[in-house]
Coordinates of C-alpha atoms and ligand atoms in Angstrom, one line a residue:
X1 CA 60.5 112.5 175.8
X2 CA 58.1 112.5 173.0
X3 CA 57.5 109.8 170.4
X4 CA 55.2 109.3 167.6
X5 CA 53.7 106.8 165.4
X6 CA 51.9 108.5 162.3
X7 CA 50.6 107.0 158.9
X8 CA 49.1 107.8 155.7
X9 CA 47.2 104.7 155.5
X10 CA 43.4 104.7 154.3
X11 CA 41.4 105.5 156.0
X12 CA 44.6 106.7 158.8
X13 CA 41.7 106.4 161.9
X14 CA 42.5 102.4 161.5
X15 CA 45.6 103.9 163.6
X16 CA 43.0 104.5 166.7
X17 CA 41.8 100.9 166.3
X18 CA 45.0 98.9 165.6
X19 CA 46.9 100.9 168.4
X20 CA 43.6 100.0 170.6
X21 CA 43.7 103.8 171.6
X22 CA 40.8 106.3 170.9
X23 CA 41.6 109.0 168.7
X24 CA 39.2 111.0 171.3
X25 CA 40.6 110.4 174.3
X26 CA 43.3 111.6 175.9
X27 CA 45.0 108.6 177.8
X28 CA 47.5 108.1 180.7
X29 CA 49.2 104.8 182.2
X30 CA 51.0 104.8 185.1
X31 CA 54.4 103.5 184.9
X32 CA 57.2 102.8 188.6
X33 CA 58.4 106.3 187.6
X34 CA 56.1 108.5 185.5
X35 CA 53.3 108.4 183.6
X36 CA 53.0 107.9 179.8
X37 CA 50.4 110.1 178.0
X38 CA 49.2 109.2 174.6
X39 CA 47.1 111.6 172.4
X40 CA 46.5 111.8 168.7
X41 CA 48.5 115.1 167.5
X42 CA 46.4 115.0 164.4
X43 CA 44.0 112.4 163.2
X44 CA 41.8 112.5 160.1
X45 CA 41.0 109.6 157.2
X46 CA 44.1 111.4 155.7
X47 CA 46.8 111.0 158.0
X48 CA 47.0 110.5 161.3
X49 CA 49.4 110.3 164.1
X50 CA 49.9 109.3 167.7
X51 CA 51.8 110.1 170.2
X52 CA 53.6 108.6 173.4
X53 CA 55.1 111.5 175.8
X54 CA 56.9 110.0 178.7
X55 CA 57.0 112.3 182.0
X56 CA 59.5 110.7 184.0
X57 CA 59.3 111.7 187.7
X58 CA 63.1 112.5 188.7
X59 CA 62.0 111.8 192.2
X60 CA 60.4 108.8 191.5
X61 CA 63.5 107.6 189.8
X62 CA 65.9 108.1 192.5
X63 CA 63.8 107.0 195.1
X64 CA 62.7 103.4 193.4
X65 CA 66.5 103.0 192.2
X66 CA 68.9 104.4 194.8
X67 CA 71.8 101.8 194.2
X68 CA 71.4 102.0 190.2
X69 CA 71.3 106.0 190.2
X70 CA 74.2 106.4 192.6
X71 CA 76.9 107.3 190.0
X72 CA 80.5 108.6 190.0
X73 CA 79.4 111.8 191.3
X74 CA 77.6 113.0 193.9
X75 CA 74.7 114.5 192.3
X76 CA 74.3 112.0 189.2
X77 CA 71.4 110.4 190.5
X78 CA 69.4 114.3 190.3
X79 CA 71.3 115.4 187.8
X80 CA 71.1 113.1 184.5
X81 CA 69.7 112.9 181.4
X82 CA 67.0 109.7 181.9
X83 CA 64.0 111.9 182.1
X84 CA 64.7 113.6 178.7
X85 CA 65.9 110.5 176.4
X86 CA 64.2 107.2 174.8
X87 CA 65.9 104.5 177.0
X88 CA 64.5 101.8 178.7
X89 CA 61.6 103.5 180.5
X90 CA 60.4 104.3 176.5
X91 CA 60.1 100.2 176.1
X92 CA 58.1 100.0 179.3
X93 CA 55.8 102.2 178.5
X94 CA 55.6 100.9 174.6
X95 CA 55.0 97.6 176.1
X96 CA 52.0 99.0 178.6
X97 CA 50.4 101.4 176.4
X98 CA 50.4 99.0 173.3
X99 CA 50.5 96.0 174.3
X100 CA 47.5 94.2 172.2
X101 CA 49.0 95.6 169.4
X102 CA 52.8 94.7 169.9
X103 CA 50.9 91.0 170.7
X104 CA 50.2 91.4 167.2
X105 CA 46.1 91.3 167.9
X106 CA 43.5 93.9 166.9
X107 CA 40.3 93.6 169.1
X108 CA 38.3 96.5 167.2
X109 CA 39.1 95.3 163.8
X110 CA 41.1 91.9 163.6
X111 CA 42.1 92.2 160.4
X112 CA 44.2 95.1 161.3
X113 CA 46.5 93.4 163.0
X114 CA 47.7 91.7 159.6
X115 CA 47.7 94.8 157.6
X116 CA 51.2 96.2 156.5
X117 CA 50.7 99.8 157.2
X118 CA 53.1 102.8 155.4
X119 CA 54.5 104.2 159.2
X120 CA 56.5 106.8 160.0
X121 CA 58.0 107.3 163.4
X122 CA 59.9 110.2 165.3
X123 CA 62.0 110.1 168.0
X124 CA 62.6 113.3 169.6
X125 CA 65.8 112.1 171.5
X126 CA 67.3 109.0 170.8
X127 CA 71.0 108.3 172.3
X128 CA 72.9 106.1 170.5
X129 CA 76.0 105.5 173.0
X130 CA 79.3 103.9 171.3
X131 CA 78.3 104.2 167.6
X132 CA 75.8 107.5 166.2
X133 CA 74.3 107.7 163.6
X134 CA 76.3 104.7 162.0
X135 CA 74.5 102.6 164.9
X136 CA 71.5 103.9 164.0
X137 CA 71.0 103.0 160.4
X138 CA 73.1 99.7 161.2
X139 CA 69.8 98.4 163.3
X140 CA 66.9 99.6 161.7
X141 CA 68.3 99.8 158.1
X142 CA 68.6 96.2 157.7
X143 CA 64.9 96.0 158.8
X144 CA 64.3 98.1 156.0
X145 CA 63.6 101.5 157.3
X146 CA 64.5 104.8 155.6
X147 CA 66.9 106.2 158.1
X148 CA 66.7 110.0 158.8
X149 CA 68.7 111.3 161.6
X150 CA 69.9 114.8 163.3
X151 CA 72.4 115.0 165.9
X152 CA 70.9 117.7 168.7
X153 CA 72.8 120.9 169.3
X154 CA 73.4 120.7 173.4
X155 CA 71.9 124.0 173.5
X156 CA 70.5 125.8 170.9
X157 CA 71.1 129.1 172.6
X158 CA 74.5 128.5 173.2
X159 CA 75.3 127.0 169.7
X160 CA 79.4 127.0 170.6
X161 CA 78.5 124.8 172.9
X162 CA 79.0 122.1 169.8
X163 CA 76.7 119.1 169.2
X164 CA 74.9 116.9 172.1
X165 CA 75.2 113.1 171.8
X166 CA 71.2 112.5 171.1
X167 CA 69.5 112.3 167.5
X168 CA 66.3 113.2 166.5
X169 CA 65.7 110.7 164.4
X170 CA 62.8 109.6 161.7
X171 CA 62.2 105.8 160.8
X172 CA 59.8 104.9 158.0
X173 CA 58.6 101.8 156.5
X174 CA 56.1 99.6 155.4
X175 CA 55.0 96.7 157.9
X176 CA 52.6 95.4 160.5
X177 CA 51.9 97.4 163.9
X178 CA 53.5 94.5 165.9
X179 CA 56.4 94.7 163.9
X180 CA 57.7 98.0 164.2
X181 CA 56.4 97.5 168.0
X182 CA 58.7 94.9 168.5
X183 CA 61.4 96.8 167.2
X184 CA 61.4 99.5 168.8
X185 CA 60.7 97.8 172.3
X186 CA 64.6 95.9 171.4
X187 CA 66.4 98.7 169.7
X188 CA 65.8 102.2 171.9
X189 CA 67.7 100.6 175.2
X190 CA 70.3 98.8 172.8
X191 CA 71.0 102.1 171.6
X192 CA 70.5 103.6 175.1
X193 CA 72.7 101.1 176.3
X194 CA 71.5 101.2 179.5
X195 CA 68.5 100.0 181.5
X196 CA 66.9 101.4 184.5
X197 CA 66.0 97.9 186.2
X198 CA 68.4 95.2 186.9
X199 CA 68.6 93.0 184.1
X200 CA 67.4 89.4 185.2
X201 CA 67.2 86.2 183.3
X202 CA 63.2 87.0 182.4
X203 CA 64.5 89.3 179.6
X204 CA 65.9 86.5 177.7
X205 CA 62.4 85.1 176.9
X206 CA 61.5 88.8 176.7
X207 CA 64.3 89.8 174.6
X208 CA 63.6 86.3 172.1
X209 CA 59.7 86.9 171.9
X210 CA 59.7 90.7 170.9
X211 CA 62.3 89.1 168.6
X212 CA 60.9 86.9 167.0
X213 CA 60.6 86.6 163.3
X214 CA 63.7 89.2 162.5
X215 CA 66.3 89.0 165.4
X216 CA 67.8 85.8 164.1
X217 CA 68.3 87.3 160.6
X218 CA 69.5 90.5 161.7
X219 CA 73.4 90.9 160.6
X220 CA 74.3 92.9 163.8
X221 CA 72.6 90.4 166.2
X222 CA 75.7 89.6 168.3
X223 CA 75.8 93.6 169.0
X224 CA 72.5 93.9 169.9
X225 CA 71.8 90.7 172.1
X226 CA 75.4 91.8 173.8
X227 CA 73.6 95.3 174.1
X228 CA 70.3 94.4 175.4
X229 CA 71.8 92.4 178.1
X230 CA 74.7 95.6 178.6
X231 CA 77.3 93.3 178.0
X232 CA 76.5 90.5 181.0
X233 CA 77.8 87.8 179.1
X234 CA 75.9 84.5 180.5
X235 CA 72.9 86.2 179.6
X236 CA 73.9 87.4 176.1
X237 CA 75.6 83.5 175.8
X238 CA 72.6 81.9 176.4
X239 CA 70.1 84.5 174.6
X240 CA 72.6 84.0 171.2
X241 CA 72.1 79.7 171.9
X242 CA 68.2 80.2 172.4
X243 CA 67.7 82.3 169.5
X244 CA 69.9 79.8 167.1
X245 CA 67.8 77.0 168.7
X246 CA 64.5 78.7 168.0
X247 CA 65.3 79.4 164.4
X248 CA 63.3 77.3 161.0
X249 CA 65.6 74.6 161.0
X250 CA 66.2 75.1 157.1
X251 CA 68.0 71.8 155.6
X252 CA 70.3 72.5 153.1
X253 CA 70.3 68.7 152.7
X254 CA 71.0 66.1 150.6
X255 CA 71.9 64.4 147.7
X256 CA 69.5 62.7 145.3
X257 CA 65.6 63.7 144.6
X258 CA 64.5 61.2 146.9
X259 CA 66.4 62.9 150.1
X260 CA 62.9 63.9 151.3
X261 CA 61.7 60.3 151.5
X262 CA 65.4 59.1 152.8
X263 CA 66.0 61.4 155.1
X264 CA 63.1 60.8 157.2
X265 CA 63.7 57.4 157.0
X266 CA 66.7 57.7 158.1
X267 CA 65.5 60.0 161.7
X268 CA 63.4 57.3 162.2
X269 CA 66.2 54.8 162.0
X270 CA 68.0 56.9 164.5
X271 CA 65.1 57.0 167.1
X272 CA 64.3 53.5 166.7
X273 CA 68.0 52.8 167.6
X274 CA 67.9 54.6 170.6
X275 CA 64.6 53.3 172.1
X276 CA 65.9 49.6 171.9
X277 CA 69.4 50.8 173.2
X278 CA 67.5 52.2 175.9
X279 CA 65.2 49.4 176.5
X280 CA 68.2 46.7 176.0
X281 CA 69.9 48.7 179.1
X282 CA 66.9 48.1 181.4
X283 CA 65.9 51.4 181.8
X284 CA 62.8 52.6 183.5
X285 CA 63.5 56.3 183.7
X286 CA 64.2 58.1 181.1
X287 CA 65.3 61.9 179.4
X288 CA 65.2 62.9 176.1
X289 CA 68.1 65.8 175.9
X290 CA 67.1 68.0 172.9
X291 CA 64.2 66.4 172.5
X292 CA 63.0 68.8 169.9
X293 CA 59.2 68.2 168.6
X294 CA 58.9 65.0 171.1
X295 CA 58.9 62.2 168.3
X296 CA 61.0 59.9 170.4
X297 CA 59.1 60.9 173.2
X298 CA 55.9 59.4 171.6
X299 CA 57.8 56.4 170.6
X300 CA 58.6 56.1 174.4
X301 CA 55.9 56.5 175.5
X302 CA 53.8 53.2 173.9
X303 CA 57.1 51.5 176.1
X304 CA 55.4 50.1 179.6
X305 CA 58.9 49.5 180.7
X306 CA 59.1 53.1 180.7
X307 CA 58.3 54.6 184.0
X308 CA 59.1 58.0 183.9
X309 CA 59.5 59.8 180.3
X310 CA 61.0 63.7 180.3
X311 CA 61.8 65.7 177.4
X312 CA 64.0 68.9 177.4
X313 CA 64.8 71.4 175.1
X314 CA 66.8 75.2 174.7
X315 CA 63.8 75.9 172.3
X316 CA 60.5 76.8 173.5
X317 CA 58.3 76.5 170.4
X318 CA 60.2 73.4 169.6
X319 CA 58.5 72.4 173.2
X320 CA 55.1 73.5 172.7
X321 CA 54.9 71.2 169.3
X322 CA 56.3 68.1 171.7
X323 CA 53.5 69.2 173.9
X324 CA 50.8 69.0 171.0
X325 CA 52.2 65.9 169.4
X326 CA 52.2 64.2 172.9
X327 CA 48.6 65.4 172.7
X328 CA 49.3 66.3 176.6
X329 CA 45.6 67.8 176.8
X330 CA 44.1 64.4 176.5
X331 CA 46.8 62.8 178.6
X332 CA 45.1 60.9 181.6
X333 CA 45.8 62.4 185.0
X334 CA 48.2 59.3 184.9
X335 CA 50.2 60.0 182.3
X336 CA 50.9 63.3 182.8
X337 CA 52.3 61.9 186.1
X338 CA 54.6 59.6 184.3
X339 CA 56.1 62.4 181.4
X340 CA 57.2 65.7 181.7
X341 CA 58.4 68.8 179.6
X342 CA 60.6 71.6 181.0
X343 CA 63.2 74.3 179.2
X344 CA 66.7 73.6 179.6
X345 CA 70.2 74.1 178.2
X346 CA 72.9 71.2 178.0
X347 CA 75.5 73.7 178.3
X348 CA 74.6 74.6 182.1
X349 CA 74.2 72.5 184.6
X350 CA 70.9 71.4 186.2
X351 CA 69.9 69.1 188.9
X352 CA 66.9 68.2 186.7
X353 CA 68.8 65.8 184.9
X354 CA 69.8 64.0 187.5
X355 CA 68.6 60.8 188.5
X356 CA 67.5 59.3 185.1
X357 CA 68.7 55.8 184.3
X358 CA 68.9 56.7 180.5
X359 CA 69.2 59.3 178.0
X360 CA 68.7 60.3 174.9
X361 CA 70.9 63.2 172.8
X362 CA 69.9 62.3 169.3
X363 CA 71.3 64.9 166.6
X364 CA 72.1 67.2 169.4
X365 CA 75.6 68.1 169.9
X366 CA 76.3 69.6 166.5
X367 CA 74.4 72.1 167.1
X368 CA 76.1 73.3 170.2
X369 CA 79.5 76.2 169.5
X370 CA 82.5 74.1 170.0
X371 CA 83.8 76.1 172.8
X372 CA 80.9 75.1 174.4
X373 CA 81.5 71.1 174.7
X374 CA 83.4 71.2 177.6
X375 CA 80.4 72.4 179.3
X376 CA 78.1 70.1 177.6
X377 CA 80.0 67.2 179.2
X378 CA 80.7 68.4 182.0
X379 CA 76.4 69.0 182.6
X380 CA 75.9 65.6 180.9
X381 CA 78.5 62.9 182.0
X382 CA 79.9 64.6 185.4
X383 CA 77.0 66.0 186.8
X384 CA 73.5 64.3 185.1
X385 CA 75.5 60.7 185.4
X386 CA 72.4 58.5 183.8
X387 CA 73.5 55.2 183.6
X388 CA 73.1 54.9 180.0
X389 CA 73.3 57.6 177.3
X390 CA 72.5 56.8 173.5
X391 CA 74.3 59.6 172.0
X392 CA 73.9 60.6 167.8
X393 CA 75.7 62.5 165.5
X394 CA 76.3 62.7 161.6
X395 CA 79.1 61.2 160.1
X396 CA 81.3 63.5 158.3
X397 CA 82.7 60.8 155.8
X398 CA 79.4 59.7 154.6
X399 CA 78.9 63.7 152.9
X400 CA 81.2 62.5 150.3
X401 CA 78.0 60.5 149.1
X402 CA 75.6 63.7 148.8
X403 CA 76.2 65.1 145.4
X404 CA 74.9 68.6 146.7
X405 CA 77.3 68.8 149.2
X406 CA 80.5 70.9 148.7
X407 CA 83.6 69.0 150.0
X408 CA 84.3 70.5 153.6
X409 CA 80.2 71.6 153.6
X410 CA 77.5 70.3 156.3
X411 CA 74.0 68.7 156.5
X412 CA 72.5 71.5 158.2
X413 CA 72.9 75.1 158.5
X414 CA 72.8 75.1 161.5
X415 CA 75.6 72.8 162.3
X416 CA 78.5 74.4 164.0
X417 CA 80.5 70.7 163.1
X418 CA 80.2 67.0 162.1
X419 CA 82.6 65.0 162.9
X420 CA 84.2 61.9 160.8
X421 CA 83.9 58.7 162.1
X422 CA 87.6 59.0 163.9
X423 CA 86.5 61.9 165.7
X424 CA 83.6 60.8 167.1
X425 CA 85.5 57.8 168.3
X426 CA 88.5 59.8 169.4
X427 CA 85.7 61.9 171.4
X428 CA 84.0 58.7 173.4
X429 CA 87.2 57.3 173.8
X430 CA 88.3 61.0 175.7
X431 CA 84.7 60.4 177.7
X432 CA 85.4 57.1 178.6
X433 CA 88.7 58.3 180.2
X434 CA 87.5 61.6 182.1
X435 CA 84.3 60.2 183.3
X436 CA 84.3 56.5 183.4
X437 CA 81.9 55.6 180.5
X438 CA 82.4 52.5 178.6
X439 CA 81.0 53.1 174.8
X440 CA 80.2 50.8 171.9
X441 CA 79.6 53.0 168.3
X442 CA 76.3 51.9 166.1
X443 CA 76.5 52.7 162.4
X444 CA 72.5 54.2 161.8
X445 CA 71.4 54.0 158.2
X446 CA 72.7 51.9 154.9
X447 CA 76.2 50.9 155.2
X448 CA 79.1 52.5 152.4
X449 CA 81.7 50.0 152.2
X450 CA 84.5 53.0 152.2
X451 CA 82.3 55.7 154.2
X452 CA 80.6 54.0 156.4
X453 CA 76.4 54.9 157.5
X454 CA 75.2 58.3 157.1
X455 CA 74.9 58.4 160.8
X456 CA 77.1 57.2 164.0
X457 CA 75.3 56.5 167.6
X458 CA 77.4 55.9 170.8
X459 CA 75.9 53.9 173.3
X460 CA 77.5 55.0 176.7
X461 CA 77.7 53.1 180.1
X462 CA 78.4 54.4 183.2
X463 CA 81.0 52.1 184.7
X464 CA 79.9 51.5 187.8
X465 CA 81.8 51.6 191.5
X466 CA 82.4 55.5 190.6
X467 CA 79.9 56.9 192.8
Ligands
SAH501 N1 66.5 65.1 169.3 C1 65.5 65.6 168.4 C2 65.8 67.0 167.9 C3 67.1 67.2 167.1 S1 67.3 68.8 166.5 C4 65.3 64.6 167.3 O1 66.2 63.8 167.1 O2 64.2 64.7 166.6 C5 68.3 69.5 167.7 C6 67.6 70.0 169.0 O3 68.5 70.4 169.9 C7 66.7 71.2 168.7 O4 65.4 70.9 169.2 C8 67.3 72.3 169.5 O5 66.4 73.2 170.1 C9 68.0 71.5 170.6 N2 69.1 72.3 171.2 C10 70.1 73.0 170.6 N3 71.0 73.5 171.5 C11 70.5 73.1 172.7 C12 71.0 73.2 174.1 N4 72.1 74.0 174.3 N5 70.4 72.6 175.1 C13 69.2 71.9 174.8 N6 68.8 71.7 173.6 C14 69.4 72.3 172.6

């Protein structure tokens, strides 16, 4: 299984550098099943080009993988095609023969690793199960390659023997090493549809870092994320909530010139809301659900009566700017004992939330898919149980007061709904019910006589003599 990586950039030996492989040297890497050789084919200040050969060791493949290989028929795990194809093992050894590159850095040259570079790729045997060549061009065209593909004869002795499902296929376009890295590290085993290792929750983060930057955009991201993960749905649920989590949160806000001076306003309104709820309630430990960048975290923090402060959040790099606006490096030994940070979804439950005596879900739950709710208070008010919970939303009715907004349209695209000010009520009042919380609704923000404040918070308490 051969592929290569060839450009007409000048001077092309840049390849050698950026690609952190000599254009000398002829270089192995040992993979769990093979080895990967890579070699320069041709290389001059021209063109050059590189190439990746996989030799997958049969043996080796069986032996490491009995349970995996053992297919509907006896000799399916000798007799296959994963030696000869780009599948999963190709990723591997992309990711282990390129990985400075595919990290996006350039040792040799740094500047390299920034520099869009015409590429042209070849893939001698790409499988594209459930789709062809249609598959094909749907991935990487919207990536903007030029698509070039040939369906493989089974045997070209035996040309009766009609058409084999692999493609040889050609992908060219202008962009950075790390780019076209990434991609093909995601797309081969989507189009494979396979994998050769049991797929574990460590490919999520996997799946969302070599994603980064175009997954989110990509039209056909449902099919590949349900791909990637061969159609294991938790995985591919919580993949699709991480990814929508981790993307620019673009406002498509609001009304008025001044929005940009209102709106913040407004947040800070919110958060200031919820730190006196929380205080008012007596509570010495504390979670911040969704805590995004940290900012209520930092208000929390100046709080003594605040003993133990935790933030959580689907979203990584939303964590890692908590983390730098908590300035945790210079935290005291102390404080670092009284706060904490850790990865979480509200949609699954998690003994880490237990045991707080209040939380925080400030502009939270409209970002969650409806037919995910249920879960979300299922995790929050059955099984997490803090005594108090200041809960915000948007209020739908207050859009009629934002010029820019269509009727029926939201604050934020990535709001999957907002609810009027009945709904949110009919929705605590539902809580209350199921799980024993009593609730008392806050207007946040200026009061509209007819639409009431741009914002709604519920301030929920447990009722106690449930446990
Ligand atoms: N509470 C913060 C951030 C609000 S933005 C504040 O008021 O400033 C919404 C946040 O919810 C984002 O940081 C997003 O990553 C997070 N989020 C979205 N879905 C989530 C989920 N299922 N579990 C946990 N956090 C989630």
């Amino acid at each position: 299984m051969l592929l290569t990586i060839s450009t007409t950039h000048q001077p092309a030996s840049d390849l050698g550098y950026v690609l952190h492989k000599h254009p000398d040297r002829f270089q192995s890497v040992k993979l769990a099943i093979g080895q990967a050789h890579i070699f320069y084919p041709t290389c001059s200040d021209e063109e050059a080009s590189i190439a990746l050969l996989l030799d997958v060791d049969p043996i080796d493949m069986v032996r490491g993988n009995k349970r995996k290989m053992s297919g509907s028929f006896a000799l399916q795990q000798y007799v296959n095609d994963r030696p000869y194809v780009a599948s999963s093992f190709m990723s591997v050894a992309i990711a282990k023969a390129f990985s400075t590159a595919m990290n996006g850095r350039c040792t040799g040259k740094p500047e390299l690793a920034d520099v869009v570079f015409p590429l042209q790729v070849k893939i001698s045997v790409l499988p594209a199960a459930k789709g062809g060549e249609n598959l094909i061009r749907a991935l990487f065209e919207p990536l903007g390659y030029s698509v070039d593909c040939k369906r493989l004869t089974l045997d070209e002795k035996f040309p009766e023997w009609g058409e084999s499902r692999f493609y040889e296929v050609s992908l060219t376009h202008n962009l950075r090493m790390s780019e076209l890295l990434s991609h093909l590290y995601v797309m081969i085993p989507v189009l494979d549809n396979d994998k050769h290792y049991y797929v574990a929750e460590s490919e999520i983060d996997k799946l969302l870092e070599k994603g980064e930057g175009w997954l989110g955009q990509h039209p056909h991201k449902e099919q590949i994320i349900k791909r990637y993960f061969l159609g294991l749905k938790g995985f591919s649920r919580k993949a699709k909530e991480q990814l929508a989590a981790n993307e620019p949160q673009e406002e498509v806000d609001v009304s008025e010139a001044d929005a940009a001076i209102k709106k913040p306003r407004l947040h800070q309104q919110r958060l200031e809301l919820a730190k006196k709820q929380l205080l008012e309630a007596g509570a010495k430990t504390v979670i911040d659900l969704g805590c995004g960048e940290g900012k209520l975290l930092r208000m929390l923090k100046k709080e003594s009566q605040f003993t133990k402060i935790v933030g959580m959040d689907i979203s990584y790099s939303e964590l890692l700017k908590a983390k730098e606006r908590l300035r945790w490096e210079e935290m005291s030994d102390r404080q670092k004992e009284r706060m904490d940070l850790f990865q979480g979804s509200l949609t699954y439950k998690d003994d880490r939330l237990s045991g707080f005596d209040g939380a925080a879900i400030i502009e939270v739950i409209e970002h969650l898919d409806e037919n995910r709710l249920k879960a979300f208070e299922r995790v929050v008010f059955e099984h997490a149980r803090p005594k108090t919970i200041v809960l915000s939303t948007p209020n739908a009715d207050y859009n009629a007061l934002y010029e820019q907004l269509s009727a029926g349209s939201m604050r934020h695209s990535d709001h999957r709904f907002e609810w009027s000010r009945a709904e949110f009520k009919a929705w605590t009042e539902k809580i209350k019910g199921k799980y024993q919380y009593d609730y008392n609704i806050l207007p946040v923000g200026e009061l509209d006589e007819q639409y009431g404040a741009p914002s709604q918070m519920a301030v929920l308490t447990r009722i106690e003599n449930d446990n």
